[in-house]
Structure formats: C-alpha cells, structure tokens
Amino acid sequence: MGVVTYNYDSTSPVAPARLFKAFVLEADKVWPIAAPHAIKSIEVEANPGPGCIVKINFVEGLPFQYMKHQIGGHDENKFSYSYSLIEGGPLGNKLEKINYENKFEAAVGGGSVCKSSMKFYTFGDYVITEDEIKALIKGSEGVYKAIEAYLLANPDACN
C-alpha cells in the first residue's frame, strides 16, 4: 500500500460559516436540493459525529451509484472537518480509501478559501497520478459549485 498526499485550495464568494454549515452540519438537507443533477439523497447511518457513516446516493446516469464516508470530526469554531471515503465512488480496486481534511478560511476581500488535504491510500504497488487526482477533484467541483450557487441564490440558507 502506498499513500499519496495532495493539497488543493478553492475560493468562494460565500462566507466560511455558511459553507461549513452547508457542507457539514446541514449536508443531508442542502446537497440534494442544491445539486439535484448529482445527489439523490444522503443517509446518516448512525448518530451524527465522529465515526458515523454517511451514505451519499447519486442520481442515475453518473459513473457511481453511491459513496460512503466515515466522519472523522469537525470543529465549528475553526470551520474544519475531516472524513474518509471508505466505500463506493472512485475507490474501485485501486484505492483502499481517501482521507480528507478541509478547512474554510476567510479570504482577503470577503468570501472564503477552502483548504483541502487529501491522502490517497492505494492497493499494492499502484501509484495514483496527479492527472487522476485532478479528474476526481473536477468531478466533485460540480457539486461544490452547485452548493455555492444555491447559497448565493438563497441568502437566508445556512445562516
């Protein structure tokens, strides 16, 4: 097994507190409404909090039917959260899991910067390439941008 770490930043005109709430605290409600082109539903399989499993079900026609995340934890004061993709989605037979650590920070001039650190745990001697990582990020950006657009169009959401 190998481990590849990749860091990625994305900017948003939305404040960190609202993004954190939409992506962490109210994801099961917000995501299917904000990204109906991709997200069918989100199921929390245990009490919300560290260790619980969250299943994200995708709409028909996408490359994956679902993904399961295991929640690592979150800090509402620092707008940070962590989780691991443990089943479904892009894992296939090459990736054991992907760990994510994300933090929303205030950007200079308003809005926010999402700082992400991803660790890809591969099976055997497989080495994930930067192009493969960028393709995975591009796929998830569609949902991220849809949630951002939803928050901009609905100023009372996730306050």
JSON list of N, CA, C and O in Angstrom, two decimals, residues 10-32 34-35 39 42 44 54 56 69 71 73-74 79-83 100 102-104 112-114 116 139-152 157-159:
[
{"chain": "A", "resi": 10, "resn": "SER", "atom": "N", "xyz": [-9.58, 26.05, -3.00]},
{"chain": "A", "resi": 10, "resn": "SER", "atom": "CA", "xyz": [-10.58, 26.63, -3.89]},
{"chain": "A", "resi": 10, "resn": "SER", "atom": "C", "xyz": [-11.19, 27.85, -3.21]},
{"chain": "A", "resi": 10, "resn": "SER", "atom": "O", "xyz": [-11.31, 27.89, -1.99]},
{"chain": "A", "resi": 11, "resn": "THR", "atom": "N", "xyz": [-11.53, 28.83, -4.00]},
{"chain": "A", "resi": 11, "resn": "THR", "atom": "CA", "xyz": [-12.09, 30.07, -3.46]},
{"chain": "A", "resi": 11, "resn": "THR", "atom": "C", "xyz": [-13.59, 30.11, -3.69]},
{"chain": "A", "resi": 11, "resn": "THR", "atom": "O", "xyz": [-14.12, 29.44, -4.59]},
{"chain": "A", "resi": 12, "resn": "SER", "atom": "N", "xyz": [-14.26, 30.92, -2.88]},
{"chain": "A", "resi": 12, "resn": "SER", "atom": "CA", "xyz": [-15.71, 31.07, -3.00]},
{"chain": "A", "resi": 12, "resn": "SER", "atom": "C", "xyz": [-16.09, 32.46, -2.51]},
{"chain": "A", "resi": 12, "resn": "SER", "atom": "O", "xyz": [-15.49, 32.98, -1.57]},
{"chain": "A", "resi": 13, "resn": "PRO", "atom": "N", "xyz": [-17.13, 33.06, -3.12]},
{"chain": "A", "resi": 13, "resn": "PRO", "atom": "CA", "xyz": [-17.61, 34.34, -2.62]},
{"chain": "A", "resi": 13, "resn": "PRO", "atom": "C", "xyz": [-18.47, 34.19, -1.35]},
{"chain": "A", "resi": 13, "resn": "PRO", "atom": "O", "xyz": [-18.87, 35.18, -0.76]},
{"chain": "A", "resi": 14, "resn": "VAL", "atom": "N", "xyz": [-18.74, 32.95, -0.94]},
{"chain": "A", "resi": 14, "resn": "VAL", "atom": "CA", "xyz": [-19.58, 32.68, 0.23]},
{"chain": "A", "resi": 14, "resn": "VAL", "atom": "C", "xyz": [-18.72, 32.65, 1.49]},
{"chain": "A", "resi": 14, "resn": "VAL", "atom": "O", "xyz": [-17.60, 32.14, 1.49]},
{"chain": "A", "resi": 15, "resn": "ALA", "atom": "N", "xyz": [-19.26, 33.18, 2.58]},
{"chain": "A", "resi": 15, "resn": "ALA", "atom": "CA", "xyz": [-18.55, 33.23, 3.86]},
{"chain": "A", "resi": 15, "resn": "ALA", "atom": "C", "xyz": [-18.27, 31.83, 4.40]},
{"chain": "A", "resi": 15, "resn": "ALA", "atom": "O", "xyz": [-19.05, 30.90, 4.18]},
{"chain": "A", "resi": 16, "resn": "PRO", "atom": "N", "xyz": [-17.15, 31.66, 5.13]},
{"chain": "A", "resi": 16, "resn": "PRO", "atom": "CA", "xyz": [-16.78, 30.35, 5.65]},
{"chain": "A", "resi": 16, "resn": "PRO", "atom": "C", "xyz": [-17.85, 29.69, 6.52]},
{"chain": "A", "resi": 16, "resn": "PRO", "atom": "O", "xyz": [-18.09, 28.49, 6.40]},
{"chain": "A", "resi": 17, "resn": "ALA", "atom": "N", "xyz": [-18.52, 30.46, 7.37]},
{"chain": "A", "resi": 17, "resn": "ALA", "atom": "CA", "xyz": [-19.53, 29.88, 8.26]},
{"chain": "A", "resi": 17, "resn": "ALA", "atom": "C", "xyz": [-20.68, 29.24, 7.48]},
{"chain": "A", "resi": 17, "resn": "ALA", "atom": "O", "xyz": [-21.17, 28.16, 7.83]},
{"chain": "A", "resi": 18, "resn": "ARG", "atom": "N", "xyz": [-21.12, 29.89, 6.42]},
{"chain": "A", "resi": 18, "resn": "ARG", "atom": "CA", "xyz": [-22.23, 29.35, 5.62]},
{"chain": "A", "resi": 18, "resn": "ARG", "atom": "C", "xyz": [-21.79, 28.11, 4.85]},
{"chain": "A", "resi": 18, "resn": "ARG", "atom": "O", "xyz": [-22.54, 27.14, 4.74]},
{"chain": "A", "resi": 19, "resn": "LEU", "atom": "N", "xyz": [-20.59, 28.14, 4.28]},
{"chain": "A", "resi": 19, "resn": "LEU", "atom": "CA", "xyz": [-20.10, 26.96, 3.57]},
{"chain": "A", "resi": 19, "resn": "LEU", "atom": "C", "xyz": [-19.95, 25.77, 4.52]},
{"chain": "A", "resi": 19, "resn": "LEU", "atom": "O", "xyz": [-20.35, 24.65, 4.19]},
{"chain": "A", "resi": 20, "resn": "PHE", "atom": "N", "xyz": [-19.41, 26.03, 5.70]},
{"chain": "A", "resi": 20, "resn": "PHE", "atom": "CA", "xyz": [-19.25, 24.97, 6.68]},
{"chain": "A", "resi": 20, "resn": "PHE", "atom": "C", "xyz": [-20.60, 24.35, 7.04]},
{"chain": "A", "resi": 20, "resn": "PHE", "atom": "O", "xyz": [-20.75, 23.13, 7.07]},
{"chain": "A", "resi": 21, "resn": "LYS", "atom": "N", "xyz": [-21.56, 25.19, 7.26]},
{"chain": "A", "resi": 21, "resn": "LYS", "atom": "CA", "xyz": [-22.89, 24.70, 7.62]},
{"chain": "A", "resi": 21, "resn": "LYS", "atom": "C", "xyz": [-23.49, 23.88, 6.48]},
{"chain": "A", "resi": 21, "resn": "LYS", "atom": "O", "xyz": [-24.06, 22.81, 6.71]},
{"chain": "A", "resi": 22, "resn": "ALA", "atom": "N", "xyz": [-23.34, 24.34, 5.24]},
{"chain": "A", "resi": 22, "resn": "ALA", "atom": "CA", "xyz": [-23.90, 23.63, 4.08]},
{"chain": "A", "resi": 22, "resn": "ALA", "atom": "C", "xyz": [-23.18, 22.32, 3.81]},
{"chain": "A", "resi": 22, "resn": "ALA", "atom": "O", "xyz": [-23.81, 21.33, 3.42]},
{"chain": "A", "resi": 23, "resn": "PHE", "atom": "N", "xyz": [-21.88, 22.29, 4.02]},
{"chain": "A", "resi": 23, "resn": "PHE", "atom": "CA", "xyz": [-21.11, 21.09, 3.70]},
{"chain": "A", "resi": 23, "resn": "PHE", "atom": "C", "xyz": [-21.03, 20.09, 4.85]},
{"chain": "A", "resi": 23, "resn": "PHE", "atom": "O", "xyz": [-20.81, 18.91, 4.61]},
{"chain": "A", "resi": 24, "resn": "VAL", "atom": "N", "xyz": [-21.23, 20.55, 6.08]},
{"chain": "A", "resi": 24, "resn": "VAL", "atom": "CA", "xyz": [-21.04, 19.67, 7.23]},
{"chain": "A", "resi": 24, "resn": "VAL", "atom": "C", "xyz": [-22.32, 19.50, 8.04]},
{"chain": "A", "resi": 24, "resn": "VAL", "atom": "O", "xyz": [-22.83, 18.39, 8.17]},
{"chain": "A", "resi": 25, "resn": "LEU", "atom": "N", "xyz": [-22.84, 20.58, 8.56]},
{"chain": "A", "resi": 25, "resn": "LEU", "atom": "CA", "xyz": [-23.93, 20.48, 9.51]},
{"chain": "A", "resi": 25, "resn": "LEU", "atom": "C", "xyz": [-25.28, 20.19, 8.87]},
{"chain": "A", "resi": 25, "resn": "LEU", "atom": "O", "xyz": [-26.13, 19.54, 9.49]},
{"chain": "A", "resi": 26, "resn": "GLU", "atom": "N", "xyz": [-25.50, 20.69, 7.66]},
{"chain": "A", "resi": 26, "resn": "GLU", "atom": "CA", "xyz": [-26.80, 20.51, 7.00]},
{"chain": "A", "resi": 26, "resn": "GLU", "atom": "C", "xyz": [-26.68, 19.84, 5.64]},
{"chain": "A", "resi": 26, "resn": "GLU", "atom": "O", "xyz": [-27.55, 19.99, 4.79]},
{"chain": "A", "resi": 27, "resn": "ALA", "atom": "N", "xyz": [-25.61, 19.10, 5.42]},
{"chain": "A", "resi": 27, "resn": "ALA", "atom": "CA", "xyz": [-25.35, 18.47, 4.12]},
{"chain": "A", "resi": 27, "resn": "ALA", "atom": "C", "xyz": [-26.51, 17.59, 3.66]},
{"chain": "A", "resi": 27, "resn": "ALA", "atom": "O", "xyz": [-26.89, 17.62, 2.49]},
{"chain": "A", "resi": 28, "resn": "ASP", "atom": "N", "xyz": [-27.08, 16.81, 4.58]},
{"chain": "A", "resi": 28, "resn": "ASP", "atom": "CA", "xyz": [-28.14, 15.88, 4.19]},
{"chain": "A", "resi": 28, "resn": "ASP", "atom": "C", "xyz": [-29.38, 16.61, 3.68]},
{"chain": "A", "resi": 28, "resn": "ASP", "atom": "O", "xyz": [-30.13, 16.07, 2.86]},
{"chain": "A", "resi": 29, "resn": "LYS", "atom": "N", "xyz": [-29.58, 17.85, 4.08]},
{"chain": "A", "resi": 29, "resn": "LYS", "atom": "CA", "xyz": [-30.71, 18.64, 3.60]},
{"chain": "A", "resi": 29, "resn": "LYS", "atom": "C", "xyz": [-30.34, 19.47, 2.37]},
{"chain": "A", "resi": 29, "resn": "LYS", "atom": "O", "xyz": [-31.11, 19.58, 1.42]},
{"chain": "A", "resi": 30, "resn": "VAL", "atom": "N", "xyz": [-29.16, 20.09, 2.41]},
{"chain": "A", "resi": 30, "resn": "VAL", "atom": "CA", "xyz": [-28.77, 21.05, 1.38]},
{"chain": "A", "resi": 30, "resn": "VAL", "atom": "C", "xyz": [-28.35, 20.39, 0.07]},
{"chain": "A", "resi": 30, "resn": "VAL", "atom": "O", "xyz": [-28.77, 20.81, -1.01]},
{"chain": "A", "resi": 31, "resn": "TRP", "atom": "N", "xyz": [-27.52, 19.36, 0.14]},
{"chain": "A", "resi": 31, "resn": "TRP", "atom": "CA", "xyz": [-26.95, 18.81, -1.09]},
{"chain": "A", "resi": 31, "resn": "TRP", "atom": "C", "xyz": [-27.99, 18.33, -2.10]},
{"chain": "A", "resi": 31, "resn": "TRP", "atom": "O", "xyz": [-27.88, 18.67, -3.28]},
{"chain": "A", "resi": 32, "resn": "PRO", "atom": "N", "xyz": [-29.00, 17.54, -1.71]},
{"chain": "A", "resi": 32, "resn": "PRO", "atom": "CA", "xyz": [-29.97, 17.09, -2.72]},
{"chain": "A", "resi": 32, "resn": "PRO", "atom": "C", "xyz": [-30.77, 18.24, -3.34]},
{"chain": "A", "resi": 32, "resn": "PRO", "atom": "O", "xyz": [-31.16, 18.16, -4.50]},
{"chain": "A", "resi": 34, "resn": "ALA", "atom": "N", "xyz": [-29.56, 21.52, -3.59]},
{"chain": "A", "resi": 34, "resn": "ALA", "atom": "CA", "xyz": [-28.63, 22.37, -4.33]},
{"chain": "A", "resi": 34, "resn": "ALA", "atom": "C", "xyz": [-28.04, 21.67, -5.56]},
{"chain": "A", "resi": 34, "resn": "ALA", "atom": "O", "xyz": [-27.71, 22.33, -6.54]},
{"chain": "A", "resi": 35, "resn": "ALA", "atom": "N", "xyz": [-27.90, 20.36, -5.51]},
{"chain": "A", "resi": 35, "resn": "ALA", "atom": "CA", "xyz": [-27.27, 19.62, -6.62]},
{"chain": "A", "resi": 35, "resn": "ALA", "atom": "C", "xyz": [-28.12, 18.42, -7.04]},
{"chain": "A", "resi": 35, "resn": "ALA", "atom": "O", "xyz": [-27.67, 17.28, -7.04]},
{"chain": "A", "resi": 39, "resn": "ILE", "atom": "N", "xyz": [-26.90, 14.58, -6.73]},
{"chain": "A", "resi": 39, "resn": "ILE", "atom": "CA", "xyz": [-27.18, 13.97, -5.43]},
{"chain": "A", "resi": 39, "resn": "ILE", "atom": "C", "xyz": [-28.66, 13.60, -5.33]},
{"chain": "A", "resi": 39, "resn": "ILE", "atom": "O", "xyz": [-29.53, 14.48, -5.40]},
{"chain": "A", "resi": 42, "resn": "ILE", "atom": "N", "xyz": [-28.93, 11.74, 0.91]},
{"chain": "A", "resi": 42, "resn": "ILE", "atom": "CA", "xyz": [-27.84, 11.49, 1.86]},
{"chain": "A", "resi": 42, "resn": "ILE", "atom": "C", "xyz": [-28.45, 10.84, 3.09]},
{"chain": "A", "resi": 42, "resn": "ILE", "atom": "O", "xyz": [-29.43, 11.35, 3.64]},
{"chain": "A", "resi": 44, "resn": "VAL", "atom": "N", "xyz": [-27.61, 9.33, 6.93]},
{"chain": "A", "resi": 44, "resn": "VAL", "atom": "CA", "xyz": [-26.70, 9.23, 8.06]},
{"chain": "A", "resi": 44, "resn": "VAL", "atom": "C", "xyz": [-27.02, 7.91, 8.74]},
{"chain": "A", "resi": 44, "resn": "VAL", "atom": "O", "xyz": [-28.13, 7.72, 9.23]},
{"chain": "A", "resi": 54, "resn": "VAL", "atom": "N", "xyz": [-21.84, 8.08, 6.61]},
{"chain": "A", "resi": 54, "resn": "VAL", "atom": "CA", "xyz": [-22.76, 8.86, 5.80]},
{"chain": "A", "resi": 54, "resn": "VAL", "atom": "C", "xyz": [-22.73, 8.29, 4.38]},
{"chain": "A", "resi": 54, "resn": "VAL", "atom": "O", "xyz": [-21.66, 8.17, 3.78]},
{"chain": "A", "resi": 56, "resn": "ILE", "atom": "N", "xyz": [-23.88, 8.75, 0.54]},
{"chain": "A", "resi": 56, "resn": "ILE", "atom": "CA", "xyz": [-24.32, 9.72, -0.46]},
{"chain": "A", "resi": 56, "resn": "ILE", "atom": "C", "xyz": [-24.77, 8.93, -1.68]},
{"chain": "A", "resi": 56, "resn": "ILE", "atom": "O", "xyz": [-23.98, 8.20, -2.29]},
{"chain": "A", "resi": 69, "resn": "HIS", "atom": "N", "xyz": [-18.92, 7.74, 3.46]},
{"chain": "A", "resi": 69, "resn": "HIS", "atom": "CA", "xyz": [-17.91, 8.48, 4.20]},
{"chain": "A", "resi": 69, "resn": "HIS", "atom": "C", "xyz": [-17.97, 8.09, 5.67]},
{"chain": "A", "resi": 69, "resn": "HIS", "atom": "O", "xyz": [-19.06, 7.89, 6.20]},
{"chain": "A", "resi": 71, "resn": "ILE", "atom": "N", "xyz": [-17.08, 9.74, 9.17]},
{"chain": "A", "resi": 71, "resn": "ILE", "atom": "CA", "xyz": [-16.78, 11.06, 9.71]},
{"chain": "A", "resi": 71, "resn": "ILE", "atom": "C", "xyz": [-15.63, 10.97, 10.71]},
{"chain": "A", "resi": 71, "resn": "ILE", "atom": "O", "xyz": [-15.65, 10.15, 11.62]},
{"chain": "A", "resi": 73, "resn": "GLY", "atom": "N", "xyz": [-14.39, 14.01, 12.22]},
{"chain": "A", "resi": 73, "resn": "GLY", "atom": "CA", "xyz": [-14.76, 15.02, 13.20]},
{"chain": "A", "resi": 73, "resn": "GLY", "atom": "C", "xyz": [-14.87, 16.38, 12.56]},
{"chain": "A", "resi": 73, "resn": "GLY", "atom": "O", "xyz": [-14.58, 16.54, 11.38]},
{"chain": "A", "resi": 74, "resn": "HIS", "atom": "N", "xyz": [-15.33, 17.35, 13.36]},
{"chain": "A", "resi": 74, "resn": "HIS", "atom": "CA", "xyz": [-15.39, 18.72, 12.86]},
{"chain": "A", "resi": 74, "resn": "HIS", "atom": "C", "xyz": [-15.26, 19.70, 14.02]},
{"chain": "A", "resi": 74, "resn": "HIS", "atom": "O", "xyz": [-15.49, 19.35, 15.17]},
{"chain": "A", "resi": 79, "resn": "PHE", "atom": "N", "xyz": [-14.20, 26.02, 11.54]},
{"chain": "A", "resi": 79, "resn": "PHE", "atom": "CA", "xyz": [-14.79, 25.66, 10.25]},
{"chain": "A", "resi": 79, "resn": "PHE", "atom": "C", "xyz": [-13.97, 24.58, 9.55]},
{"chain": "A", "resi": 79, "resn": "PHE", "atom": "O", "xyz": [-13.69, 24.64, 8.36]},
{"chain": "A", "resi": 80, "resn": "SER", "atom": "N", "xyz": [-13.57, 23.58, 10.32]},
{"chain": "A", "resi": 80, "resn": "SER", "atom": "CA", "xyz": [-12.77, 22.49, 9.76]},
{"chain": "A", "resi": 80, "resn": "SER", "atom": "C", "xyz": [-13.50, 21.16, 9.97]},
{"chain": "A", "resi": 80, "resn": "SER", "atom": "O", "xyz": [-14.28, 21.02, 10.92]},
{"chain": "A", "resi": 81, "resn": "TYR", "atom": "N", "xyz": [-13.23, 20.21, 9.09]},
{"chain": "A", "resi": 81, "resn": "TYR", "atom": "CA", "xyz": [-13.82, 18.89, 9.22]},
{"chain": "A", "resi": 81, "resn": "TYR", "atom": "C", "xyz": [-12.97, 17.86, 8.49]},
{"chain": "A", "resi": 81, "resn": "TYR", "atom": "O", "xyz": [-12.20, 18.19, 7.60]},
{"chain": "A", "resi": 82, "resn": "SER", "atom": "N", "xyz": [-13.13, 16.61, 8.92]},
{"chain": "A", "resi": 82, "resn": "SER", "atom": "CA", "xyz": [-12.38, 15.52, 8.28]},
{"chain": "A", "resi": 82, "resn": "SER", "atom": "C", "xyz": [-13.29, 14.32, 8.12]},
{"chain": "A", "resi": 82, "resn": "SER", "atom": "O", "xyz": [-14.23, 14.12, 8.89]},
{"chain": "A", "resi": 83, "resn": "TYR", "atom": "N", "xyz": [-13.00, 13.55, 7.09]},
{"chain": "A", "resi": 83, "resn": "TYR", "atom": "CA", "xyz": [-13.75, 12.33, 6.82]},
{"chain": "A", "resi": 83, "resn": "TYR", "atom": "C", "xyz": [-12.91, 11.45, 5.90]},
{"chain": "A", "resi": 83, "resn": "TYR", "atom": "O", "xyz": [-11.93, 11.90, 5.31]},
{"chain": "A", "resi": 100, "resn": "TYR", "atom": "N", "xyz": [-9.79, 12.97, 3.89]},
{"chain": "A", "resi": 100, "resn": "TYR", "atom": "CA", "xyz": [-9.92, 14.39, 3.57]},
{"chain": "A", "resi": 100, "resn": "TYR", "atom": "C", "xyz": [-9.87, 15.21, 4.86]},
{"chain": "A", "resi": 100, "resn": "TYR", "atom": "O", "xyz": [-10.52, 14.86, 5.84]},
{"chain": "A", "resi": 102, "resn": "ASN", "atom": "N", "xyz": [-10.49, 19.29, 5.57]},
{"chain": "A", "resi": 102, "resn": "ASN", "atom": "CA", "xyz": [-10.90, 20.53, 4.94]},
{"chain": "A", "resi": 102, "resn": "ASN", "atom": "C", "xyz": [-11.08, 21.62, 5.96]},
{"chain": "A", "resi": 102, "resn": "ASN", "atom": "O", "xyz": [-11.50, 21.37, 7.09]},
{"chain": "A", "resi": 103, "resn": "LYS", "atom": "N", "xyz": [-10.78, 22.84, 5.53]},
{"chain": "A", "resi": 103, "resn": "LYS", "atom": "CA", "xyz": [-10.97, 24.00, 6.40]},
{"chain": "A", "resi": 103, "resn": "LYS", "atom": "C", "xyz": [-11.38, 25.18, 5.54]},
{"chain": "A", "resi": 103, "resn": "LYS", "atom": "O", "xyz": [-10.76, 25.47, 4.51]},
{"chain": "A", "resi": 104, "resn": "PHE", "atom": "N", "xyz": [-12.46, 25.85, 5.97]},
{"chain": "A", "resi": 104, "resn": "PHE", "atom": "CA", "xyz": [-12.90, 27.07, 5.31]},
{"chain": "A", "resi": 104, "resn": "PHE", "atom": "C", "xyz": [-12.31, 28.25, 6.07]},
{"chain": "A", "resi": 104, "resn": "PHE", "atom": "O", "xyz": [-12.51, 28.38, 7.28]},
{"chain": "A", "resi": 112, "resn": "SER", "atom": "N", "xyz": [-14.38, 33.17, 0.95]},
{"chain": "A", "resi": 112, "resn": "SER", "atom": "CA", "xyz": [-13.58, 32.19, 1.68]},
{"chain": "A", "resi": 112, "resn": "SER", "atom": "C", "xyz": [-12.65, 31.42, 0.76]},
{"chain": "A", "resi": 112, "resn": "SER", "atom": "O", "xyz": [-12.77, 31.45, -0.46]},
{"chain": "A", "resi": 113, "resn": "VAL", "atom": "N", "xyz": [-11.74, 30.71, 1.41]},
{"chain": "A", "resi": 113, "resn": "VAL", "atom": "CA", "xyz": [-10.84, 29.77, 0.75]},
{"chain": "A", "resi": 113, "resn": "VAL", "atom": "C", "xyz": [-11.04, 28.44, 1.45]},
{"chain": "A", "resi": 113, "resn": "VAL", "atom": "O", "xyz": [-10.99, 28.37, 2.68]},
{"chain": "A", "resi": 114, "resn": "CYS", "atom": "N", "xyz": [-11.30, 27.41, 0.67]},
{"chain": "A", "resi": 114, "resn": "CYS", "atom": "CA", "xyz": [-11.38, 26.06, 1.24]},
{"chain": "A", "resi": 114, "resn": "CYS", "atom": "C", "xyz": [-10.02, 25.40, 1.00]},
{"chain": "A", "resi": 114, "resn": "CYS", "atom": "O", "xyz": [-9.60, 25.22, -0.14]},
{"chain": "A", "resi": 116, "resn": "SER", "atom": "N", "xyz": [-7.94, 22.09, 1.31]},
{"chain": "A", "resi": 116, "resn": "SER", "atom": "CA", "xyz": [-8.16, 20.65, 1.41]},
{"chain": "A", "resi": 116, "resn": "SER", "atom": "C", "xyz": [-6.84, 19.90, 1.34]},
{"chain": "A", "resi": 116, "resn": "SER", "atom": "O", "xyz": [-5.98, 20.22, 0.51]},
{"chain": "A", "resi": 139, "resn": "GLY", "atom": "N", "xyz": [-14.57, 16.27, -10.79]},
{"chain": "A", "resi": 139, "resn": "GLY", "atom": "CA", "xyz": [-15.88, 15.65, -10.62]},
{"chain": "A", "resi": 139, "resn": "GLY", "atom": "C", "xyz": [-16.62, 16.18, -9.41]},
{"chain": "A", "resi": 139, "resn": "GLY", "atom": "O", "xyz": [-17.83, 16.41, -9.45]},
{"chain": "A", "resi": 140, "resn": "SER", "atom": "N", "xyz": [-15.92, 16.39, -8.32]},
{"chain": "A", "resi": 140, "resn": "SER", "atom": "CA", "xyz": [-16.57, 16.88, -7.10]},
{"chain": "A", "resi": 140, "resn": "SER", "atom": "C", "xyz": [-16.83, 18.38, -7.15]},
{"chain": "A", "resi": 140, "resn": "SER", "atom": "O", "xyz": [-17.69, 18.89, -6.43]},
{"chain": "A", "resi": 141, "resn": "GLU", "atom": "N", "xyz": [-16.11, 19.11, -7.99]},
{"chain": "A", "resi": 141, "resn": "GLU", "atom": "CA", "xyz": [-16.32, 20.55, -8.10]},
{"chain": "A", "resi": 141, "resn": "GLU", "atom": "C", "xyz": [-17.72, 20.89, -8.60]},
{"chain": "A", "resi": 141, "resn": "GLU", "atom": "O", "xyz": [-18.26, 21.94, -8.24]},
{"chain": "A", "resi": 142, "resn": "GLY", "atom": "N", "xyz": [-18.32, 20.02, -9.40]},
{"chain": "A", "resi": 142, "resn": "GLY", "atom": "CA", "xyz": [-19.68, 20.27, -9.88]},
{"chain": "A", "resi": 142, "resn": "GLY", "atom": "C", "xyz": [-20.66, 20.39, -8.73]},
{"chain": "A", "resi": 142, "resn": "GLY", "atom": "O", "xyz": [-21.52, 21.27, -8.71]},
{"chain": "A", "resi": 143, "resn": "VAL", "atom": "N", "xyz": [-20.53, 19.51, -7.74]},
{"chain": "A", "resi": 143, "resn": "VAL", "atom": "CA", "xyz": [-21.40, 19.58, -6.56]},
{"chain": "A", "resi": 143, "resn": "VAL", "atom": "C", "xyz": [-21.03, 20.79, -5.72]},
{"chain": "A", "resi": 143, "resn": "VAL", "atom": "O", "xyz": [-21.91, 21.53, -5.26]},
{"chain": "A", "resi": 144, "resn": "TYR", "atom": "N", "xyz": [-19.74, 21.03, -5.53]},
{"chain": "A", "resi": 144, "resn": "TYR", "atom": "CA", "xyz": [-19.28, 22.18, -4.73]},
{"chain": "A", "resi": 144, "resn": "TYR", "atom": "C", "xyz": [-19.84, 23.48, -5.30]},
{"chain": "A", "resi": 144, "resn": "TYR", "atom": "O", "xyz": [-20.40, 24.30, -4.58]},
{"chain": "A", "resi": 145, "resn": "LYS", "atom": "N", "xyz": [-19.72, 23.65, -6.62]},
{"chain": "A", "resi": 145, "resn": "LYS", "atom": "CA", "xyz": [-20.18, 24.89, -7.26]},
{"chain": "A", "resi": 145, "resn": "LYS", "atom": "C", "xyz": [-21.70, 25.01, -7.22]},
{"chain": "A", "resi": 145, "resn": "LYS", "atom": "O", "xyz": [-22.25, 26.11, -7.12]},
{"chain": "A", "resi": 146, "resn": "ALA", "atom": "N", "xyz": [-22.41, 23.88, -7.30]},
{"chain": "A", "resi": 146, "resn": "ALA", "atom": "CA", "xyz": [-23.87, 23.90, -7.21]},
{"chain": "A", "resi": 146, "resn": "ALA", "atom": "C", "xyz": [-24.31, 24.34, -5.81]},
{"chain": "A", "resi": 146, "resn": "ALA", "atom": "O", "xyz": [-25.26, 25.12, -5.67]},
{"chain": "A", "resi": 147, "resn": "ILE", "atom": "N", "xyz": [-23.63, 23.87, -4.80]},
{"chain": "A", "resi": 147, "resn": "ILE", "atom": "CA", "xyz": [-23.95, 24.27, -3.43]},
{"chain": "A", "resi": 147, "resn": "ILE", "atom": "C", "xyz": [-23.63, 25.74, -3.22]},
{"chain": "A", "resi": 147, "resn": "ILE", "atom": "O", "xyz": [-24.41, 26.49, -2.63]},
{"chain": "A", "resi": 148, "resn": "GLU", "atom": "N", "xyz": [-22.51, 26.18, -3.75]},
{"chain": "A", "resi": 148, "resn": "GLU", "atom": "CA", "xyz": [-22.14, 27.59, -3.68]},
{"chain": "A", "resi": 148, "resn": "GLU", "atom": "C", "xyz": [-23.22, 28.45, -4.36]},
{"chain": "A", "resi": 148, "resn": "GLU", "atom": "O", "xyz": [-23.66, 29.46, -3.80]},
{"chain": "A", "resi": 149, "resn": "ALA", "atom": "N", "xyz": [-23.64, 28.06, -5.56]},
{"chain": "A", "resi": 149, "resn": "ALA", "atom": "CA", "xyz": [-24.67, 28.81, -6.29]},
{"chain": "A", "resi": 149, "resn": "ALA", "atom": "C", "xyz": [-25.99, 28.84, -5.52]},
{"chain": "A", "resi": 149, "resn": "ALA", "atom": "O", "xyz": [-26.68, 29.88, -5.48]},
{"chain": "A", "resi": 150, "resn": "TYR", "atom": "N", "xyz": [-26.33, 27.73, -4.89]},
{"chain": "A", "resi": 150, "resn": "TYR", "atom": "CA", "xyz": [-27.55, 27.66, -4.07]},
{"chain": "A", "resi": 150, "resn": "TYR", "atom": "C", "xyz": [-27.47, 28.66, -2.92]},
{"chain": "A", "resi": 150, "resn": "TYR", "atom": "O", "xyz": [-28.43, 29.38, -2.64]},
{"chain": "A", "resi": 151, "resn": "LEU", "atom": "N", "xyz": [-26.32, 28.72, -2.24]},
{"chain": "A", "resi": 151, "resn": "LEU", "atom": "CA", "xyz": [-26.16, 29.63, -1.13]},
{"chain": "A", "resi": 151, "resn": "LEU", "atom": "C", "xyz": [-26.22, 31.10, -1.59]},
{"chain": "A", "resi": 151, "resn": "LEU", "atom": "O", "xyz": [-26.81, 31.95, -0.92]},
{"chain": "A", "resi": 152, "resn": "LEU", "atom": "N", "xyz": [-25.65, 31.38, -2.74]},
{"chain": "A", "resi": 152, "resn": "LEU", "atom": "CA", "xyz": [-25.69, 32.75, -3.28]},
{"chain": "A", "resi": 152, "resn": "LEU", "atom": "C", "xyz": [-27.11, 33.14, -3.68]},
{"chain": "A", "resi": 152, "resn": "LEU", "atom": "O", "xyz": [-27.52, 34.29, -3.46]},
{"chain": "A", "resi": 157, "resn": "ALA", "atom": "N", "xyz": [-30.32, 30.83, 3.51]},
{"chain": "A", "resi": 157, "resn": "ALA", "atom": "CA", "xyz": [-29.97, 29.42, 3.74]},
{"chain": "A", "resi": 157, "resn": "ALA", "atom": "C", "xyz": [-28.65, 29.31, 4.50]},
{"chain": "A", "resi": 157, "resn": "ALA", "atom": "O", "xyz": [-27.71, 30.07, 4.24]},
{"chain": "A", "resi": 158, "resn": "CYS", "atom": "N", "xyz": [-28.61, 28.42, 5.44]},
{"chain": "A", "resi": 158, "resn": "CYS", "atom": "CA", "xyz": [-27.38, 28.08, 6.20]},
{"chain": "A", "resi": 158, "resn": "CYS", "atom": "C", "xyz": [-26.78, 29.28, 6.94]},
{"chain": "A", "resi": 158, "resn": "CYS", "atom": "O", "xyz": [-25.57, 29.44, 6.98]},
{"chain": "A", "resi": 159, "resn": "ASN", "atom": "N", "xyz": [-27.63, 30.06, 7.53]},
{"chain": "A", "resi": 159, "resn": "ASN", "atom": "CA", "xyz": [-27.15, 31.19, 8.35]},
{"chain": "A", "resi": 159, "resn": "ASN", "atom": "C", "xyz": [-27.09, 30.80, 9.79]},
{"chain": "A", "resi": 159, "resn": "ASN", "atom": "O", "xyz": [-27.68, 29.92, 10.27]}
]
